[in-house]
Coordinates of C-alpha atoms in Angstrom, one line a residue:
Chain A
M1 CA 50.8 -17.2 277.4
P2 CA 53.8 -14.7 277.1
N3 CA 55.9 -15.3 274.0
S4 CA 58.9 -13.2 274.9
S5 CA 60.9 -12.7 278.1
N6 CA 59.9 -9.0 277.8
D7 CA 56.3 -10.0 278.6
I8 CA 57.2 -11.4 282.0
A9 CA 56.9 -9.1 285.0
F10 CA 59.8 -8.9 287.5
D11 CA 57.6 -10.1 290.4
V12 CA 57.3 -13.5 288.7
I13 CA 61.0 -14.0 289.0
A14 CA 61.8 -12.0 292.2
N15 CA 61.6 -14.9 294.5
R16 CA 63.2 -17.6 292.3
Q17 CA 66.2 -19.2 294.1
I18 CA 69.6 -17.9 293.1
L19 CA 72.7 -19.9 294.2
V20 CA 75.8 -17.7 294.5
V21 CA 79.0 -19.8 294.5
D22 CA 82.2 -18.0 295.4
D23 CA 85.0 -18.9 297.8
V24 CA 85.6 -15.2 298.8
K25 CA 83.1 -14.0 301.3
L26 CA 83.5 -10.4 300.3
L27 CA 82.5 -11.2 296.7
R28 CA 79.6 -13.4 297.8
D29 CA 78.3 -10.6 299.9
L30 CA 78.8 -8.1 297.1
I31 CA 76.9 -10.2 294.5
T32 CA 74.2 -10.8 297.1
S33 CA 73.8 -7.1 297.8
I34 CA 73.6 -6.3 294.1
L35 CA 70.9 -8.9 293.6
R36 CA 69.0 -7.8 296.7
Q37 CA 69.1 -4.2 295.6
A38 CA 67.7 -5.3 292.2
G39 CA 64.8 -6.9 294.1
F40 CA 65.7 -10.6 294.3
T41 CA 64.7 -12.1 297.6
N42 CA 65.7 -15.8 297.5
I43 CA 69.5 -16.0 297.5
E44 CA 71.6 -19.0 298.7
H45 CA 75.3 -19.3 299.1
A46 CA 78.1 -21.9 298.7
E47 CA 81.8 -21.5 299.4
N48 CA 83.1 -24.0 296.9
G49 CA 82.1 -26.5 294.2
Q50 CA 81.5 -29.3 296.6
E51 CA 79.1 -27.4 298.8
A52 CA 77.4 -26.0 295.7
M53 CA 76.8 -29.5 294.4
L54 CA 75.3 -30.6 297.8
K55 CA 72.9 -27.7 297.7
V56 CA 72.1 -28.2 294.0
T57 CA 71.2 -31.9 294.4
A58 CA 69.3 -31.4 297.6
N59 CA 67.2 -28.5 296.4
P60 CA 67.9 -27.4 292.9
P61 CA 68.1 -23.6 292.5
D62 CA 66.6 -21.8 289.6
I63 CA 69.9 -20.2 288.5
I64 CA 73.6 -20.5 289.6
I65 CA 76.1 -17.7 289.6
L66 CA 79.4 -19.4 289.7
D67 CA 83.0 -18.4 290.3
L68 CA 85.6 -20.6 288.5
M69 CA 88.7 -20.7 290.8
M70 CA 87.7 -22.3 294.0
P71 CA 89.3 -24.8 296.4
I72 CA 88.1 -28.4 296.8
M73 CA 86.0 -28.3 293.6
D74 CA 86.3 -25.6 290.9
G75 CA 83.6 -24.0 288.9
M76 CA 84.3 -26.0 285.7
E77 CA 83.6 -29.2 287.5
V78 CA 80.4 -27.8 288.9
C79 CA 79.2 -27.0 285.4
R80 CA 80.0 -30.5 284.2
L81 CA 78.3 -32.2 287.1
V82 CA 75.1 -30.0 287.0
R83 CA 74.8 -30.8 283.3
E84 CA 75.2 -34.5 283.8
I85 CA 72.4 -34.9 286.4
E86 CA 69.0 -35.1 284.6
D87 CA 67.1 -33.0 287.2
T88 CA 69.6 -30.2 287.1
A89 CA 70.8 -30.3 283.5
A90 CA 68.6 -27.3 282.5
I91 CA 69.5 -24.9 285.3
P92 CA 71.0 -21.8 283.8
I93 CA 74.6 -21.2 285.0
I94 CA 76.2 -17.8 284.8
V95 CA 80.0 -18.0 285.2
Q96 CA 82.2 -15.2 286.3
T97 CA 85.3 -14.9 284.2
A98 CA 88.0 -12.4 283.5
M99 CA 87.2 -10.5 280.3
H100 CA 90.7 -10.9 278.7
D101 CA 91.0 -14.7 279.2
N102 CA 89.5 -16.0 276.0
E103 CA 90.6 -19.6 276.5
E104 CA 88.9 -19.7 279.9
R105 CA 85.7 -18.3 278.5
L106 CA 85.6 -21.0 275.8
K107 CA 86.3 -23.7 278.4
A108 CA 83.5 -22.5 280.6
F109 CA 81.0 -22.7 277.7
A110 CA 82.4 -26.2 276.8
A111 CA 81.9 -27.3 280.5
G112 CA 78.2 -26.2 280.3
A113 CA 78.0 -22.5 281.3
S114 CA 74.9 -20.8 279.9
D115 CA 76.4 -17.3 280.0
L116 CA 79.3 -15.3 281.3
V117 CA 79.7 -12.2 283.4
T118 CA 82.9 -10.2 283.7
K119 CA 85.0 -10.3 286.8
P120 CA 85.3 -8.0 288.7
V121 CA 81.6 -8.0 288.6
N122 CA 79.6 -5.3 286.9
A123 CA 76.4 -4.8 288.9
L124 CA 74.2 -3.8 286.0
E125 CA 75.4 -6.6 283.7
L126 CA 74.9 -9.2 286.4
V127 CA 71.4 -8.1 287.1
I128 CA 70.4 -7.9 283.4
R129 CA 71.8 -11.4 282.7
T130 CA 70.2 -12.9 285.8
K131 CA 66.8 -11.4 284.9
L132 CA 67.1 -12.6 281.3
H133 CA 67.9 -16.2 282.2
L134 CA 65.2 -16.4 284.9
K135 CA 62.6 -15.0 282.5
N136 CA 63.6 -17.5 279.8
L137 CA 63.3 -20.2 282.4
I138 CA 59.7 -19.1 283.1
L139 CA 59.0 -19.1 279.3
T140 CA 60.3 -22.7 279.1
E141 CA 58.3 -23.8 282.1
N142 CA 55.1 -22.2 280.6
R143 CA 55.7 -24.0 277.4
E144 CA 56.2 -27.3 279.1
K145 CA 53.0 -26.8 281.1
Y146 CA 51.1 -26.0 277.9
R147 CA 52.6 -29.1 276.1
A148 CA 51.7 -31.3 279.1
R149 CA 48.1 -29.9 279.1
V150 CA 47.6 -30.5 275.4
A151 CA 49.1 -34.0 275.6
D152 CA 46.7 -34.7 278.4
E153 CA 43.7 -33.4 276.5
L154 CA 44.6 -35.3 273.4
A155 CA 44.9 -38.5 275.5
T156 CA 41.4 -37.8 276.9
A157 CA 40.1 -37.1 273.4
K158 CA 41.5 -40.4 272.2
D159 CA 39.6 -42.2 275.0
V160 CA 36.4 -40.5 274.0
Q161 CA 37.0 -41.6 270.5
Q162 CA 37.7 -45.2 271.5
N163 CA 34.5 -45.2 273.5
I164 CA 32.3 -44.7 270.4
L165 CA 33.5 -48.1 269.1
P166 CA 31.4 -51.2 269.8
S167 CA 32.4 -52.8 273.2
P168 CA 33.1 -56.5 273.6
Q169 CA 29.7 -56.6 275.4
N170 CA 28.0 -55.2 272.3
L171 CA 29.6 -57.8 270.1
R172 CA 28.6 -60.6 272.4
E173 CA 25.0 -59.4 272.3
I174 CA 25.1 -59.3 268.5
R175 CA 26.4 -62.8 268.4
A176 CA 23.8 -64.1 270.9
Q177 CA 21.0 -62.5 268.9
T178 CA 22.1 -63.3 265.3
G179 CA 24.9 -65.9 265.4
L180 CA 27.2 -63.5 263.6
N181 CA 30.7 -63.3 265.1
I182 CA 32.5 -60.0 264.8
S183 CA 36.1 -59.7 265.9
S184 CA 38.0 -56.4 265.8
V185 CA 41.4 -54.9 266.3
C186 CA 41.8 -51.2 266.8
Q187 CA 45.4 -50.1 267.2
P188 CA 45.6 -46.3 267.6
S189 CA 48.6 -44.5 266.2
S190 CA 50.4 -41.9 268.3
E191 CA 48.1 -39.2 267.0
L192 CA 44.3 -38.8 267.1
G193 CA 42.9 -40.5 264.0
G194 CA 39.9 -40.7 261.9
D195 CA 39.0 -44.4 262.0
F196 CA 35.9 -45.9 263.5
W197 CA 33.3 -48.5 262.9
G198 CA 30.0 -49.8 264.3
A199 CA 27.4 -52.5 264.1
N200 CA 23.7 -52.7 264.9
V201 CA 21.2 -55.5 265.1
L202 CA 18.0 -54.6 263.2
E203 CA 14.4 -55.7 263.8
N204 CA 14.6 -58.7 261.4
S205 CA 17.9 -59.9 263.0
S206 CA 20.0 -58.5 260.2
I207 CA 23.1 -56.7 261.1
G208 CA 23.9 -53.3 259.8
F209 CA 27.6 -52.2 260.0
Y210 CA 29.9 -49.6 258.8
V211 CA 33.7 -49.1 258.6
T212 CA 34.9 -45.5 258.0
D213 CA 38.0 -43.4 258.0
F214 CA 38.2 -39.6 257.8
S215 CA 40.8 -38.0 255.6
G216 CA 43.9 -36.6 257.3
H217 CA 45.0 -37.0 260.9
G218 CA 44.8 -35.3 264.2
V219 CA 42.2 -33.2 265.9
V220 CA 40.2 -32.2 262.8
S221 CA 39.7 -35.8 261.7
A222 CA 38.9 -36.8 265.3
L223 CA 36.2 -34.1 265.6
N224 CA 34.8 -35.2 262.2
T225 CA 34.5 -38.8 263.4
I226 CA 32.2 -37.6 266.2
R227 CA 30.1 -35.7 263.7
L228 CA 29.8 -38.8 261.6
H229 CA 29.1 -40.9 264.5
T230 CA 26.2 -38.6 265.4
L231 CA 24.8 -39.0 261.9
L232 CA 24.8 -42.8 262.2
F233 CA 23.4 -42.9 265.7
N234 CA 19.9 -44.3 266.0
V235 CA 19.2 -44.3 262.2
G236 CA 17.1 -47.4 263.0
E237 CA 15.9 -49.4 260.0
A238 CA 17.7 -47.1 257.5
W239 CA 20.5 -49.8 257.7
Q240 CA 18.2 -51.9 255.6
K241 CA 19.2 -49.8 252.6
P242 CA 23.0 -49.4 252.7
D243 CA 23.1 -47.4 249.4
Q244 CA 20.4 -45.0 250.5
L245 CA 22.0 -44.5 253.9
L246 CA 25.4 -43.9 252.3
S247 CA 23.8 -41.3 250.0
D248 CA 22.1 -39.6 252.9
I249 CA 25.3 -39.4 254.9
N250 CA 27.0 -38.0 251.9
Q251 CA 24.5 -35.2 251.5
N252 CA 24.9 -34.3 255.2
L253 CA 28.7 -34.4 255.0
C254 CA 28.7 -32.2 251.9
D255 CA 26.8 -29.6 253.9
M256 CA 29.0 -30.0 257.0
L257 CA 32.5 -30.3 255.7
P258 CA 34.8 -27.8 254.0
T259 CA 36.4 -28.9 250.7
G260 CA 39.3 -31.2 251.2
Q261 CA 37.9 -33.0 254.2
Y262 CA 36.0 -36.2 253.5
A263 CA 35.4 -39.8 254.7
T264 CA 35.7 -43.1 253.1
M265 CA 33.2 -45.7 254.1
I266 CA 31.6 -49.1 253.6
I267 CA 28.1 -49.7 254.8
G268 CA 26.9 -53.3 254.9
L269 CA 23.9 -55.3 255.8
I270 CA 24.4 -59.0 256.7
S271 CA 21.2 -61.0 256.7
P272 CA 21.4 -64.4 258.4
E273 CA 17.9 -65.2 257.2
D274 CA 18.7 -64.6 253.5
N275 CA 22.3 -65.6 253.7
T276 CA 23.3 -62.4 252.0
L277 CA 25.6 -59.4 252.4
S278 CA 24.5 -56.2 250.8
Y279 CA 26.8 -53.3 250.8
A280 CA 27.7 -49.9 249.3
G281 CA 31.1 -48.4 249.2
A282 CA 32.5 -44.9 249.2
A283 CA 36.2 -45.4 248.5
A284 CA 36.8 -47.6 251.6
P285 CA 39.7 -50.0 251.3
P286 CA 38.1 -53.0 249.5
P287 CA 37.5 -55.8 252.1
I288 CA 38.4 -59.4 251.5
Y289 CA 35.5 -61.8 251.1
G290 CA 35.3 -65.5 250.6
I291 CA 34.3 -69.0 251.6
W292 CA 36.8 -70.5 254.1
E293 CA 37.1 -73.7 252.1
K294 CA 37.6 -72.0 248.7
P295 CA 40.8 -69.9 248.9
E296 CA 41.0 -69.8 245.1
E297 CA 37.9 -67.6 245.2
F298 CA 39.0 -65.2 247.9
T299 CA 38.4 -61.7 246.4
Y300 CA 38.2 -58.0 247.1
L301 CA 34.7 -56.5 247.2
D302 CA 34.2 -53.5 245.0
T303 CA 34.0 -50.3 247.1
T304 CA 34.6 -47.8 244.3
G305 CA 32.8 -44.6 244.9
L306 CA 33.3 -40.9 245.6
P307 CA 34.4 -40.3 249.1
L308 CA 31.7 -38.9 251.4
G309 CA 31.4 -35.1 251.6
V310 CA 32.9 -34.4 248.2
S311 CA 30.0 -34.1 245.8
K312 CA 26.2 -33.9 246.3
V313 CA 25.6 -35.6 243.0
A314 CA 27.5 -38.7 243.9
T315 CA 25.5 -41.9 243.8
Y316 CA 26.4 -45.2 245.5
D317 CA 25.5 -48.6 244.1
L318 CA 24.1 -51.4 246.2
Q319 CA 25.8 -54.8 245.6
T320 CA 24.6 -58.1 247.0
V321 CA 26.6 -61.2 247.5
P322 CA 25.9 -64.5 249.2
F323 CA 27.0 -64.6 252.9
T324 CA 26.4 -68.0 254.5
E325 CA 27.8 -69.7 257.6
N326 CA 30.9 -70.6 255.5
H327 CA 31.7 -67.1 254.4
F328 CA 33.9 -64.5 256.0
L329 CA 34.4 -60.8 255.4
F330 CA 37.6 -59.1 256.4
S331 CA 37.5 -55.3 256.5
F332 CA 40.3 -52.9 257.4
S333 CA 41.4 -49.3 257.4
D334 CA 44.1 -48.1 255.0
A335 CA 46.9 -48.2 257.6
L336 CA 47.1 -52.0 257.0
I337 CA 47.9 -51.6 253.3
E338 CA 49.7 -48.3 253.4
T339 CA 52.3 -49.1 256.1
K340 CA 55.7 -49.9 254.7
L341 CA 57.0 -53.2 256.1
N342 CA 60.6 -54.0 257.1
D343 CA 61.4 -55.4 253.7
G344 CA 60.1 -52.3 252.0
T345 CA 56.9 -53.9 250.7
F346 CA 53.3 -53.2 251.5
L347 CA 50.7 -55.7 252.7
E348 CA 48.3 -55.1 249.8
G349 CA 46.8 -56.7 246.7
E350 CA 47.8 -60.3 246.1
E351 CA 50.1 -60.2 249.1
L352 CA 47.3 -59.7 251.5
I353 CA 45.1 -62.3 249.9
N354 CA 48.0 -64.7 250.0
L355 CA 48.5 -64.1 253.7
V356 CA 44.8 -64.8 254.3
K357 CA 45.1 -68.0 252.3
N358 CA 48.2 -69.1 254.3
L359 CA 46.5 -68.4 257.6
T360 CA 43.3 -70.3 256.6
R361 CA 44.6 -73.2 254.4
S362 CA 41.1 -74.0 253.1
K363 CA 39.8 -74.2 256.6
A364 CA 37.8 -71.9 258.8
N365 CA 40.1 -70.0 261.2
S366 CA 38.4 -68.2 264.1
Q367 CA 41.8 -66.6 264.9
L368 CA 42.3 -65.2 261.4
L369 CA 42.2 -61.6 262.5
D370 CA 44.6 -61.9 265.4
Q371 CA 47.0 -64.0 263.5
L372 CA 47.0 -61.6 260.5
I373 CA 47.5 -58.5 262.6
A374 CA 50.3 -60.3 264.6
S375 CA 52.0 -61.2 261.3
F376 CA 51.6 -57.6 260.2
F377 CA 53.3 -56.3 263.3
E378 CA 56.1 -59.0 263.2
N379 CA 56.9 -57.7 259.7
G380 CA 57.4 -54.2 260.8
G381 CA 53.8 -52.8 260.7
N382 CA 54.2 -51.3 264.2
D383 CA 55.4 -48.0 262.8
L384 CA 51.9 -46.9 262.2
R385 CA 51.3 -43.5 260.6
D386 CA 47.6 -43.8 261.1
D387 CA 45.1 -45.7 263.3
L388 CA 44.7 -49.4 262.3
T389 CA 41.3 -50.9 262.4
A390 CA 40.6 -54.4 261.2
I391 CA 37.3 -56.3 261.5
C392 CA 36.4 -59.9 260.7
F393 CA 32.7 -61.0 260.2
D394 CA 32.0 -64.7 260.2
Y395 CA 29.7 -67.3 261.8
L396 CA 32.5 -69.2 263.7
Chain B
M1 CA 57.2 -33.4 248.8
D2 CA 59.4 -31.3 246.6
Y3 CA 58.3 -29.6 243.4
S4 CA 59.5 -27.7 240.4
F5 CA 57.7 -25.7 237.7
K6 CA 58.0 -26.7 234.1
P7 CA 56.1 -24.5 231.6
D8 CA 54.8 -26.6 228.7
G9 CA 53.1 -24.4 226.1
T10 CA 50.1 -22.8 227.8
V11 CA 50.2 -25.3 230.6
L12 CA 52.2 -24.8 233.8
K13 CA 53.4 -28.2 234.9
C14 CA 54.1 -28.6 238.6
V15 CA 56.4 -31.6 238.8
M16 CA 56.0 -33.1 242.3
T17 CA 58.4 -35.6 243.8
G18 CA 58.4 -37.9 246.9
E19 CA 55.5 -38.5 249.2
F20 CA 52.5 -36.2 249.3
T21 CA 50.9 -36.3 252.7
F22 CA 49.3 -34.3 255.5
T23 CA 52.5 -32.5 256.4
D24 CA 52.9 -31.1 252.9
H25 CA 49.9 -28.9 253.3
P26 CA 51.8 -25.5 253.5
T27 CA 54.2 -26.6 250.7
F28 CA 51.3 -27.5 248.4
R29 CA 49.5 -24.3 249.1
N30 CA 52.6 -22.2 248.3
M31 CA 53.1 -24.2 245.1
I32 CA 49.6 -23.5 243.9
D33 CA 49.9 -19.8 245.0
D34 CA 53.2 -19.4 243.1
A35 CA 51.8 -21.2 240.1
V36 CA 48.7 -19.0 240.0
K37 CA 50.8 -15.9 240.3
T38 CA 52.5 -16.7 237.0
G39 CA 49.2 -15.9 235.4
T40 CA 48.8 -19.2 233.7
R41 CA 45.3 -20.4 232.8
S42 CA 46.1 -24.1 233.2
I43 CA 48.0 -25.8 236.0
Q44 CA 48.8 -29.5 235.8
L45 CA 50.3 -31.6 238.6
D46 CA 52.7 -34.1 237.2
L47 CA 52.8 -37.1 239.6
Q48 CA 55.3 -39.2 237.7
D49 CA 57.7 -39.1 240.7
V50 CA 55.2 -39.2 243.5
E51 CA 55.3 -42.6 245.3
Y52 CA 52.6 -42.2 247.8
I53 CA 49.6 -39.9 248.5
D54 CA 47.6 -40.1 251.7
S55 CA 44.0 -39.2 252.2
A56 CA 44.9 -35.6 253.2
G57 CA 46.9 -35.3 249.9
L58 CA 43.8 -36.3 247.9
G59 CA 41.9 -33.7 249.9
M60 CA 44.3 -31.0 248.9
F61 CA 43.7 -31.9 245.2
L62 CA 40.0 -31.4 245.8
V63 CA 40.7 -28.0 247.3
A64 CA 42.9 -27.0 244.4
N65 CA 40.3 -28.2 242.0
E66 CA 37.6 -26.1 243.7
R67 CA 39.9 -23.0 243.7
A68 CA 40.5 -23.5 239.9
G69 CA 36.7 -23.4 239.4
E70 CA 36.4 -20.3 241.4
E71 CA 39.3 -18.4 239.9
G72 CA 38.7 -19.7 236.4
W73 CA 41.8 -21.6 235.6
K74 CA 42.1 -25.2 234.5
F75 CA 43.3 -27.9 237.0
S76 CA 44.5 -31.3 235.9
I77 CA 46.7 -34.2 237.1
S78 CA 49.0 -36.2 234.9
N79 CA 51.0 -39.5 235.0
P80 CA 50.0 -41.0 238.4
R81 CA 51.9 -44.1 239.2
E82 CA 50.1 -47.4 239.5
K83 CA 49.6 -47.2 243.3
V84 CA 48.4 -43.6 243.2
Q85 CA 46.2 -44.4 240.2
K86 CA 44.6 -47.2 242.2
M87 CA 43.7 -44.8 244.9
F88 CA 42.2 -42.3 242.4
T89 CA 40.2 -45.1 240.8
L90 CA 38.8 -46.3 244.1
A91 CA 37.7 -42.7 244.9
K92 CA 36.4 -42.1 241.4
L93 CA 38.6 -39.0 241.3
E94 CA 38.4 -38.9 237.5
T95 CA 34.7 -37.8 237.8
I96 CA 35.8 -34.6 239.5
V97 CA 39.3 -33.9 238.2
T98 CA 40.9 -34.3 234.8
I99 CA 43.5 -37.0 234.9
T100 CA 45.7 -37.6 231.9
N101 CA 48.6 -39.8 231.0
A102 CA 50.9 -37.8 228.7

């Protein structure tokens, strides 16, 4: 992509439409002949401001060369109108003014002129300025095309990323096979992010799951999520040992990632048969865990651990807690606790536990996740800097 | 994020202020470059006035720490606020980087 107007060849601009507006036929013809001699091929005319505006709105030109003093509608008015209409606001306008009339020159700029040429017209100056503005127009168009293409590709990438998340169908199957209910919310931020999660049913009807978040934002994090997803794909019964699986992933990520890029993660194993939850954490936001009927015992699970990809000597401990039909586990990405709410506070620590208590009131609540996220958004959480993922595991 | 240098004996303190996030990457790199250019053997990031650090910020500390190891200077962090300290504790950062409260 050319970076400067000097890089743009003349033939790219030769047939761009130039609208010459002047009430004196002799001058219109003179300007036209200068431009034709310079190689421009697409020149239109208007005899006054009104005719110019009709042409501009019907078929916007690429540049306007405009006289100021004209009957019916003058050049200043044309400048103002062209700038007011969204579709024409960016059209370069070169105004012809007398060199000595400083006040008029300033007024022309104030009305919206892009540039001025002296009157009587100097052929060389007119050609140079016309070329310059048309080349700048091409540069702007190229940049806009590039921006649109990148935006489109990022949106597609976002879709790819969303597609690696468990589908509602996956979750229904898990429930049918194991009785475990998994509800989830994934609210992408404007950018690509590094959040994702997954769950698998194992041979003994246990459920292995993970919730992870890559450091940083944007394309690098998004690409890393795909790497990590590949590491976790089809690991089969390795889910049975969350601590070992976490260690293995850490080893792999240490080899793959440059210093400074890492992932936080929790890997868990829920066994409906043993009524247990085993898990290992690598600096993932601690999830909330409890028995619906015992709000006083709601607590954060310990997910302290070196993030994945930082050190090969890191070890991860396995912890096991009861997980019966009366338990729930609420896991989330850091966007939930790191987003500043309207009142300047964060939904973290005791605040978050208290919100869960208020939404459950010592009773099981199958809508906990939706209600909690709704409350978060109502209180200003919609200004997300990062993707928000929240997942609730229960037997409701 | 803004910063200023405050020499303290043989240690060069980099006093950081504000939020330290993804977008501060170039600023942080310049800060470390400038600090290293002074010839000091010990660079300490003072986080007394840092309200928030995101995951990318933590990653930049790890990069600086690795660079210190390669170039043979000492890297440390001091005075993290409660919220930042919580993040360090969760990630066991103290097993990798010296963190002091002085």
